[in-house]
């Protein structure tokens, strides 16, 4: 027979969001926080496969504000969290065509307001070409440039968060699947796991593409569907080296519908559009040659050197997607149940901010208000789908 344990909180899922929330719950004073991960920390879900792009630029002000709270943590990781998240400052460039220049200016102004004008500016393609000679900017009308943008290592980020959490009392239960959330008289009482029961008054579901399936029997329904997304890596000498003829930024290119970044000094990573068939039990199927070739064809319009660059590797993973491609964050169902999942391909950069805000509102019992007076997590509430309050971009592009 398996023993019953007890905790102040159970976090379900050991990706970057679960690791960050566990850390912040412990910082907020919860003494016994347990992270249940069905596999190993940061190995099964999106976090382990993520591109790790860090950028302020978004098309929705609520996303921009959250990112503005997150980025300083990545930049000062050693002092704030301890350890190394693999942050590399490469500069970030958002590329748009003529029809989206006005939107680019709107989104850049929102980003500047959320952080500062030193952080983001609109430059013309010639300036971008001088900064990053590896780019062919044909068809690009304007560029939003963030000198501090770049990338970090998502697996290192999650493991360093878990290490920091462990130092302040959090424990992990790896290889432990939460089968269902337990409830009595309208309040959470714990979880039933593959290794026995854990009693707890607070359960936080950070189960990514697996959504809220462990609470579905309680009537908690969120429209999160798993989607397979991919990344390919080629050898491109100088891609990440300052002053090189191949130097490239971390980039989202709306004109070709792709994103990419350097990796170290001599590698180059780019997004691969992936087929929608998923089987969560099987894990994400490897990218096919056709999928990678299509991505190479698209990205080589912007980075011509990719055409002849040797493929070094590919990876694919599942993330949970919602109808408005924004995460689900907040209380749902019985008292003591909190959701932070469905990050729809963009959760890595948000993790520090989401975790801090979620832990604060859980421990203080009220929503955290931003500097412009807005409750920062309010737009992301689980109830928005039933209420028809989906998040819509204020200044959209063709692809993001
Ligand atoms: C190829 C790719 C590229 C990406 N690029 C970027 C990027 O450049 N920038 C960015 O910001 N984001 C990016 N993302 C998205 C980002 O990585 C995810 O949004 C983020 O990692 C989600 O973290 P998570 O903790 O919510 O989910 P996950 O990392 O998926 O973690 C969820 C965990 O929950 C566990 N779990 C689920 N159910 C249970 C259960 N019942 N019991 C126990 N454990 C359970 C799973 O095993 C898993 O480990 C990318 C994703 C992919 C796949």
Coordinates of C-alpha atoms and ligand atoms in Angstrom, one line a residue:
X1 CA 0.0 0.0 0.0
X2 CA 1.3 3.5 -0.8
X3 CA 1.5 6.1 2.0
X4 CA -0.4 9.3 2.2
X5 CA 1.7 12.5 2.4
X6 CA 0.7 16.0 3.1
X7 CA 1.8 19.3 1.8
X8 CA 0.9 23.0 1.7
X9 CA 0.7 22.9 -2.1
X10 CA 1.0 20.5 -4.9
X11 CA 2.2 21.7 -8.3
X12 CA 1.3 19.4 -11.1
X13 CA 3.9 19.5 -13.9
X14 CA 7.7 20.1 -13.8
X15 CA 8.1 22.3 -16.8
X16 CA 9.4 25.8 -16.6
X17 CA 6.0 27.1 -15.4
X18 CA 5.7 24.6 -12.6
X19 CA 9.3 25.0 -11.5
X20 CA 8.9 28.8 -11.4
X21 CA 5.6 28.7 -9.5
X22 CA 6.9 26.2 -7.0
X23 CA 9.8 28.5 -6.4
X24 CA 7.6 31.6 -5.9
X25 CA 5.1 29.8 -3.7
X26 CA 8.0 28.9 -1.4
X27 CA 9.3 32.4 -1.5
X28 CA 5.9 33.6 -0.5
X29 CA 6.1 31.5 2.6
X30 CA 4.6 28.1 1.8
X31 CA 6.8 25.7 3.6
X32 CA 5.9 22.3 2.0
X33 CA 5.5 22.6 -1.7
X34 CA 5.7 19.4 -3.8
X35 CA 6.2 19.3 -7.6
X36 CA 4.7 16.2 -9.1
X37 CA 6.2 15.4 -12.6
X38 CA 5.1 12.3 -14.4
X39 CA 8.5 12.1 -16.1
X40 CA 11.7 14.0 -15.1
X41 CA 11.8 17.8 -14.5
X42 CA 11.8 19.7 -17.8
X43 CA 12.1 16.6 -19.9
X44 CA 8.7 15.5 -21.1
X45 CA 6.9 18.7 -22.3
X46 CA 7.5 21.9 -24.3
X47 CA 10.2 23.3 -22.0
X48 CA 12.9 20.8 -23.0
X49 CA 12.3 21.5 -26.7
X50 CA 11.8 25.2 -26.6
X51 CA 13.6 27.7 -28.7
X52 CA 14.0 30.0 -25.7
X53 CA 13.6 33.3 -27.6
X54 CA 13.4 36.4 -25.3
X55 CA 11.7 39.5 -26.7
X56 CA 9.6 42.3 -25.4
X57 CA 7.7 42.9 -28.6
X58 CA 4.1 41.5 -28.7
X59 CA 0.9 42.4 -30.4
X60 CA -1.2 42.6 -27.2
X61 CA -0.4 45.0 -24.4
X62 CA -1.1 42.5 -21.6
X63 CA 1.5 40.1 -23.1
X64 CA 4.0 42.9 -23.4
X65 CA 3.5 44.0 -19.8
X66 CA 4.1 40.4 -18.5
X67 CA 7.2 40.1 -20.6
X68 CA 8.5 43.4 -19.3
X69 CA 8.3 41.9 -15.8
X70 CA 10.0 38.7 -16.9
X71 CA 13.0 39.9 -18.9
X72 CA 15.0 41.5 -16.1
X73 CA 15.0 38.1 -14.2
X74 CA 16.6 36.4 -17.2
X75 CA 19.2 39.2 -17.5
X76 CA 20.1 39.0 -13.8
X77 CA 19.6 35.3 -13.3
X78 CA 22.6 34.6 -11.2
X79 CA 21.8 37.3 -8.6
X80 CA 18.0 36.8 -8.6
X81 CA 17.6 33.1 -8.9
X82 CA 21.1 31.7 -8.7
X83 CA 22.8 29.4 -11.2
X84 CA 22.7 30.0 -15.0
X85 CA 19.7 30.2 -17.3
X86 CA 21.9 30.4 -20.4
X87 CA 20.8 34.0 -21.3
X88 CA 22.6 35.3 -24.4
X89 CA 22.1 38.9 -25.5
X90 CA 22.0 38.8 -29.3
X91 CA 19.6 41.6 -30.0
X92 CA 16.0 40.9 -31.2
X93 CA 14.5 42.1 -34.5
X94 CA 10.9 42.0 -35.4
X95 CA 10.6 42.3 -39.2
X96 CA 7.4 43.4 -41.0
X97 CA 6.3 44.3 -44.5
X98 CA 4.9 47.6 -45.7
X99 CA 1.3 46.8 -44.7
X100 CA 2.3 46.3 -41.0
X101 CA 4.5 49.2 -40.4
X102 CA 1.8 51.1 -38.5
X103 CA 1.1 48.1 -36.3
X104 CA 4.9 47.8 -35.7
X105 CA 5.0 51.4 -34.4
X106 CA 2.0 50.8 -32.1
X107 CA 3.5 47.6 -30.6
X108 CA 6.9 49.3 -30.2
X109 CA 5.3 52.2 -28.4
X110 CA 3.5 49.8 -26.0
X111 CA 6.8 48.0 -25.4
X112 CA 8.7 51.2 -24.8
X113 CA 6.0 52.3 -22.3
X114 CA 6.1 48.9 -20.5
X115 CA 9.9 49.1 -20.1
X116 CA 11.8 52.0 -21.6
X117 CA 12.8 53.6 -24.9
X118 CA 16.4 52.3 -24.5
X119 CA 14.9 48.8 -24.8
X120 CA 13.2 49.1 -28.1
X121 CA 13.2 51.3 -31.2
X122 CA 12.0 51.2 -34.8
X123 CA 14.9 51.1 -37.3
X124 CA 15.0 50.9 -41.1
X125 CA 16.1 47.8 -42.9
X126 CA 19.5 49.4 -43.9
X127 CA 20.4 49.9 -40.3
X128 CA 19.3 46.4 -39.4
X129 CA 21.5 45.1 -42.3
X130 CA 24.5 46.9 -40.9
X131 CA 24.0 45.5 -37.5
X132 CA 23.3 42.0 -38.8
X133 CA 25.1 41.3 -42.1
X134 CA 23.8 37.7 -42.2
X135 CA 20.3 39.0 -43.0
X136 CA 18.9 39.6 -46.5
X137 CA 16.2 42.3 -45.8
X138 CA 14.5 42.3 -49.2
X139 CA 10.8 42.9 -48.7
X140 CA 11.2 44.2 -45.2
X141 CA 9.8 47.7 -44.6
X142 CA 10.6 48.2 -40.9
X143 CA 12.3 46.6 -38.0
X144 CA 11.5 46.8 -34.3
X145 CA 14.9 46.4 -32.6
X146 CA 15.6 45.4 -29.0
X147 CA 19.3 45.4 -28.2
X148 CA 18.7 43.4 -25.0
X149 CA 16.7 40.7 -26.7
X150 CA 18.1 37.2 -27.2
X151 CA 17.5 33.8 -25.9
X152 CA 18.1 31.5 -22.9
X153 CA 18.4 27.8 -22.4
X154 CA 14.9 26.6 -21.3
X155 CA 16.0 23.3 -19.7
X156 CA 18.7 25.0 -17.8
X157 CA 16.2 27.7 -16.7
X158 CA 13.8 25.1 -15.3
X159 CA 16.5 23.0 -13.6
X160 CA 18.0 26.1 -12.0
X161 CA 14.6 27.2 -10.8
X162 CA 14.0 23.8 -9.3
X163 CA 17.4 23.9 -7.6
X164 CA 16.6 27.4 -6.2
X165 CA 13.2 26.1 -5.1
X166 CA 14.8 23.1 -3.4
X167 CA 17.1 25.4 -1.4
X168 CA 14.0 27.0 0.1
X169 CA 12.2 23.8 0.9
X170 CA 10.4 22.6 -2.3
X171 CA 10.5 18.9 -3.0
X172 CA 10.1 17.1 -6.3
X173 CA 8.3 13.8 -7.0
X174 CA 9.6 12.7 -10.3
X175 CA 8.0 9.8 -12.1
X176 CA 4.8 10.7 -10.3
X177 CA 1.7 11.2 -12.4
X178 CA -1.2 13.1 -10.8
X179 CA -4.3 11.0 -11.8
X180 CA -6.9 13.3 -10.3
X181 CA -7.4 16.3 -8.1
X182 CA -9.4 15.5 -4.9
X183 CA -12.2 17.7 -3.6
X184 CA -14.5 17.8 -0.6
X185 CA -17.4 20.2 -0.1
X186 CA -16.2 22.6 -2.7
X187 CA -12.6 22.7 -1.7
X188 CA -9.5 20.9 -2.9
X189 CA -8.1 18.3 -0.5
X190 CA -5.1 17.1 -2.4
X191 CA -4.2 14.8 -5.4
X192 CA -4.3 11.1 -6.2
X193 CA -1.1 10.1 -7.8
X194 CA 0.5 7.1 -9.4
X195 CA 2.5 6.8 -6.1
X196 CA -0.2 7.5 -3.6
X197 CA -2.2 10.3 -2.2
X198 CA -0.9 13.8 -1.3
X199 CA -3.2 15.9 0.9
X200 CA -3.0 19.6 0.3
X201 CA -5.3 22.6 0.4
X202 CA -3.8 24.1 -2.8
X203 CA -3.2 22.4 -6.2
X204 CA -1.7 24.3 -9.1
X205 CA -2.0 22.7 -12.5
X206 CA 1.0 23.6 -14.7
X207 CA 0.5 20.6 -16.9
X208 CA 1.1 22.3 -20.3
X209 CA -0.3 20.4 -23.2
X210 CA -2.0 17.9 -20.8
X211 CA -4.4 20.8 -19.9
X212 CA -6.7 20.3 -16.9
X213 CA -7.4 16.6 -17.5
X214 CA -6.7 15.7 -13.9
X215 CA -9.5 18.1 -12.8
X216 CA -12.0 17.3 -15.6
X217 CA -14.1 15.1 -13.3
X218 CA -14.7 18.2 -11.1
X219 CA -16.2 20.0 -14.1
X220 CA -13.1 22.1 -14.7
X221 CA -13.0 22.4 -18.5
X222 CA -10.5 24.5 -20.4
X223 CA -10.2 24.5 -24.1
X224 CA -6.5 23.5 -24.2
X225 CA -5.4 21.3 -27.1
X226 CA -2.0 19.8 -27.6
X227 CA 0.0 20.9 -30.6
X228 CA 3.3 19.7 -32.0
X229 CA 5.9 22.3 -32.7
X230 CA 9.4 22.0 -34.0
X231 CA 12.8 23.5 -34.2
X232 CA 15.8 22.7 -36.5
X233 CA 19.4 23.5 -36.0
X234 CA 22.2 24.0 -38.6
X235 CA 25.9 24.8 -38.4
X236 CA 26.4 28.4 -39.4
X237 CA 29.8 29.7 -38.5
X238 CA 29.7 33.2 -37.1
X239 CA 25.9 33.3 -36.7
X240 CA 26.3 34.4 -33.1
X241 CA 29.6 36.1 -33.2
X242 CA 29.8 39.9 -33.0
X243 CA 31.5 41.4 -36.0
X244 CA 31.1 38.3 -38.2
X245 CA 29.8 38.6 -41.8
X246 CA 27.1 36.0 -40.8
X247 CA 26.1 37.7 -37.6
X248 CA 22.3 37.3 -36.9
X249 CA 19.9 38.5 -34.3
X250 CA 17.2 36.6 -32.6
X251 CA 14.3 37.3 -34.9
X252 CA 10.6 37.0 -35.8
X253 CA 10.0 37.6 -39.5
X254 CA 6.4 38.3 -40.1
X255 CA 7.0 38.5 -43.9
X256 CA 7.9 34.8 -44.1
X257 CA 6.1 33.6 -41.0
X258 CA 9.2 32.2 -39.3
X259 CA 11.4 32.8 -36.3
X260 CA 15.1 32.1 -35.7
X261 CA 18.1 32.8 -33.5
X262 CA 21.8 32.1 -33.3
X263 CA 23.0 29.4 -30.9
X264 CA 26.4 30.0 -29.4
X265 CA 28.7 31.5 -32.0
X266 CA 28.4 28.9 -34.8
X267 CA 24.9 27.5 -34.7
X268 CA 21.5 28.7 -36.0
X269 CA 18.1 27.6 -34.9
X270 CA 14.8 28.1 -36.7
X271 CA 11.2 27.3 -36.3
X272 CA 9.6 24.4 -38.2
X273 CA 5.9 24.3 -39.0
X274 CA 4.6 21.0 -37.8
X275 CA 1.7 18.8 -38.6
X276 CA -1.2 18.8 -36.1
X277 CA -1.5 15.1 -35.3
X278 CA -0.6 14.5 -31.7
X279 CA -0.5 11.6 -29.3
X280 CA 0.4 12.7 -25.8
X281 CA 1.1 9.2 -24.6
X282 CA 3.6 8.5 -27.5
X283 CA 5.5 11.8 -27.3
X284 CA 6.1 14.1 -30.2
X285 CA 7.1 12.4 -33.4
X286 CA 10.5 13.6 -34.9
X287 CA 10.3 16.2 -37.6
X288 CA 10.1 14.8 -41.1
X289 CA 12.5 15.7 -43.9
X290 CA 9.6 17.5 -45.7
X291 CA 8.8 19.6 -42.7
X292 CA 12.5 20.7 -42.3
X293 CA 12.9 21.3 -46.0
X294 CA 9.8 23.6 -46.1
X295 CA 11.2 25.6 -43.1
X296 CA 14.7 25.9 -44.8
X297 CA 13.0 27.2 -48.0
X298 CA 11.2 29.9 -46.0
X299 CA 14.0 31.0 -43.7
X300 CA 16.7 31.0 -46.5
X301 CA 14.9 33.9 -48.0
X302 CA 16.0 35.9 -45.0
X303 CA 19.2 34.1 -44.1
X304 CA 20.6 32.9 -47.5
X305 CA 23.5 31.0 -45.8
X306 CA 21.0 28.5 -44.4
X307 CA 20.6 26.9 -47.9
X308 CA 24.1 25.3 -47.7
X309 CA 24.4 24.9 -43.9
X310 CA 24.6 21.3 -42.7
X311 CA 21.7 20.2 -40.6
X312 CA 22.9 19.4 -37.0
X313 CA 19.6 18.3 -35.4
X314 CA 15.9 18.8 -35.0
X315 CA 13.5 18.6 -32.1
X316 CA 9.7 18.6 -31.7
X317 CA 7.5 19.0 -28.6
X318 CA 4.0 19.5 -27.5
X319 CA 2.6 22.7 -26.0
X320 CA -1.0 23.3 -25.0
X321 CA -2.9 25.8 -27.2
X322 CA -6.0 27.8 -26.4
X323 CA -8.4 29.4 -28.9
X324 CA -6.8 32.8 -28.5
X325 CA -3.3 31.4 -28.2
X326 CA -2.9 32.9 -24.7
X327 CA -2.4 31.0 -21.5
X328 CA -5.1 30.1 -18.9
X329 CA -4.1 31.6 -15.5
X330 CA -6.2 31.8 -12.4
X331 CA -8.5 30.0 -10.0
X332 CA -11.1 27.5 -11.4
X333 CA -13.5 25.0 -9.9
X334 CA -13.2 24.2 -6.2
X335 CA -11.5 26.5 -3.8
X336 CA -7.7 25.9 -3.8
X337 CA -7.4 24.9 -7.5
X338 CA -5.3 27.2 -9.7
X339 CA -4.4 26.8 -13.3
X340 CA -1.4 28.1 -15.2
X341 CA -1.3 26.1 -18.5
X342 CA -1.9 26.3 -22.2
X343 CA 1.0 28.7 -23.0
X344 CA 0.4 28.3 -26.7
X345 CA 4.0 28.3 -27.9
X346 CA 5.1 31.4 -26.0
X347 CA 5.3 30.5 -22.3
X348 CA 9.1 30.3 -21.8
X349 CA 9.7 34.1 -21.7
X350 CA 6.7 34.6 -19.4
X351 CA 7.6 32.1 -16.7
X352 CA 9.3 34.4 -14.2
X353 CA 6.5 37.0 -14.3
X354 CA 3.6 34.6 -14.4
X355 CA 5.0 32.6 -11.5
X356 CA 5.6 35.7 -9.3
X357 CA 2.2 37.2 -10.0
X358 CA 0.4 33.9 -9.5
X359 CA 2.2 33.1 -6.2
X360 CA 1.4 36.6 -5.0
X361 CA -2.3 36.4 -5.8
X362 CA -2.5 32.9 -4.3
X363 CA -0.8 33.9 -1.1
X364 CA -2.2 37.4 -0.7
X365 CA -5.7 36.5 -1.9
X366 CA -6.0 39.4 -4.4
X367 CA -5.0 40.2 -7.9
X368 CA -1.7 42.0 -8.5
X369 CA -2.1 45.5 -10.1
X370 CA 0.4 46.8 -12.6
X371 CA 1.9 50.3 -12.7
X372 CA -0.8 51.5 -15.1
X373 CA -3.5 50.3 -12.6
X374 CA -4.5 47.2 -14.5
X375 CA -4.7 43.7 -12.8
X376 CA -1.9 42.0 -14.7
X377 CA -3.3 38.4 -14.9
X378 CA -7.0 39.4 -15.3
X379 CA -7.1 39.0 -19.2
X380 CA -5.9 35.4 -18.9
X381 CA -8.6 34.0 -16.6
X382 CA -10.0 30.5 -17.4
X383 CA -13.6 31.9 -17.5
X384 CA -12.9 34.1 -20.5
X385 CA -13.7 31.4 -23.0
X386 CA -17.2 30.8 -21.5
X387 CA -17.7 34.6 -21.2
X388 CA -16.6 35.3 -24.8
X389 CA -13.8 37.6 -23.6
X390 CA -11.0 36.1 -25.7
X391 CA -7.8 38.1 -26.0
X392 CA -7.4 39.8 -29.4
X393 CA -4.2 41.5 -30.6
X394 CA -4.5 45.3 -30.6
X395 CA -2.1 45.7 -33.6
X396 CA -1.9 42.3 -35.3
X397 CA 0.5 41.1 -38.0
X398 CA 0.0 38.4 -40.6
X399 CA 1.5 35.6 -38.6
X400 CA 1.8 36.5 -34.9
Ligands
LIG1 C1 9.8 23.7 -30.4 C2 9.3 24.8 -29.5 C3 9.8 26.1 -29.5 C4 9.4 27.0 -28.6 N1 9.9 28.3 -28.6 C5 9.6 29.2 -27.7 C6 10.2 30.5 -27.6 O1 11.1 30.7 -28.5 N2 9.9 31.4 -26.7 C7 8.9 31.1 -25.8 O2 8.6 31.9 -24.9 N3 8.3 29.9 -25.8 C8 8.6 28.9 -26.7 N4 8.0 27.7 -26.7 C9 6.9 27.5 -25.8 C10 7.4 27.2 -24.4 O3 8.5 26.3 -24.5 C11 6.2 26.7 -23.6 O4 5.1 27.5 -23.7 C12 6.6 26.5 -22.2 O5 7.8 25.7 -22.1 C13 5.5 25.8 -21.4 O6 6.0 25.4 -20.2 P1 5.0 24.5 -19.2 O7 5.7 24.3 -18.0 O8 3.6 25.1 -19.2 O9 4.8 23.1 -20.0 P2 5.7 21.9 -20.2 O10 7.1 22.2 -20.3 O11 5.1 21.1 -21.3 O12 5.6 21.1 -18.8 C14 4.4 20.5 -18.4 C15 4.8 19.3 -17.6 O13 3.7 18.7 -17.0 C16 3.9 17.4 -16.9 N5 2.5 16.8 -16.6 C17 1.4 16.9 -17.4 N6 0.4 16.2 -16.8 C18 0.9 15.7 -15.7 C19 0.3 14.9 -14.6 N7 -1.0 14.6 -14.6 N8 1.0 14.6 -13.6 C20 2.3 14.9 -13.5 N9 3.0 15.6 -14.5 C21 2.2 16.0 -15.5 C22 4.5 17.0 -18.2 O14 5.2 15.8 -18.2 C23 5.4 18.2 -18.5 O15 6.7 17.9 -18.0 C24 8.4 26.7 -27.6 C25 7.9 25.4 -27.5 C26 8.4 24.4 -28.4 C27 7.9 23.0 -28.3

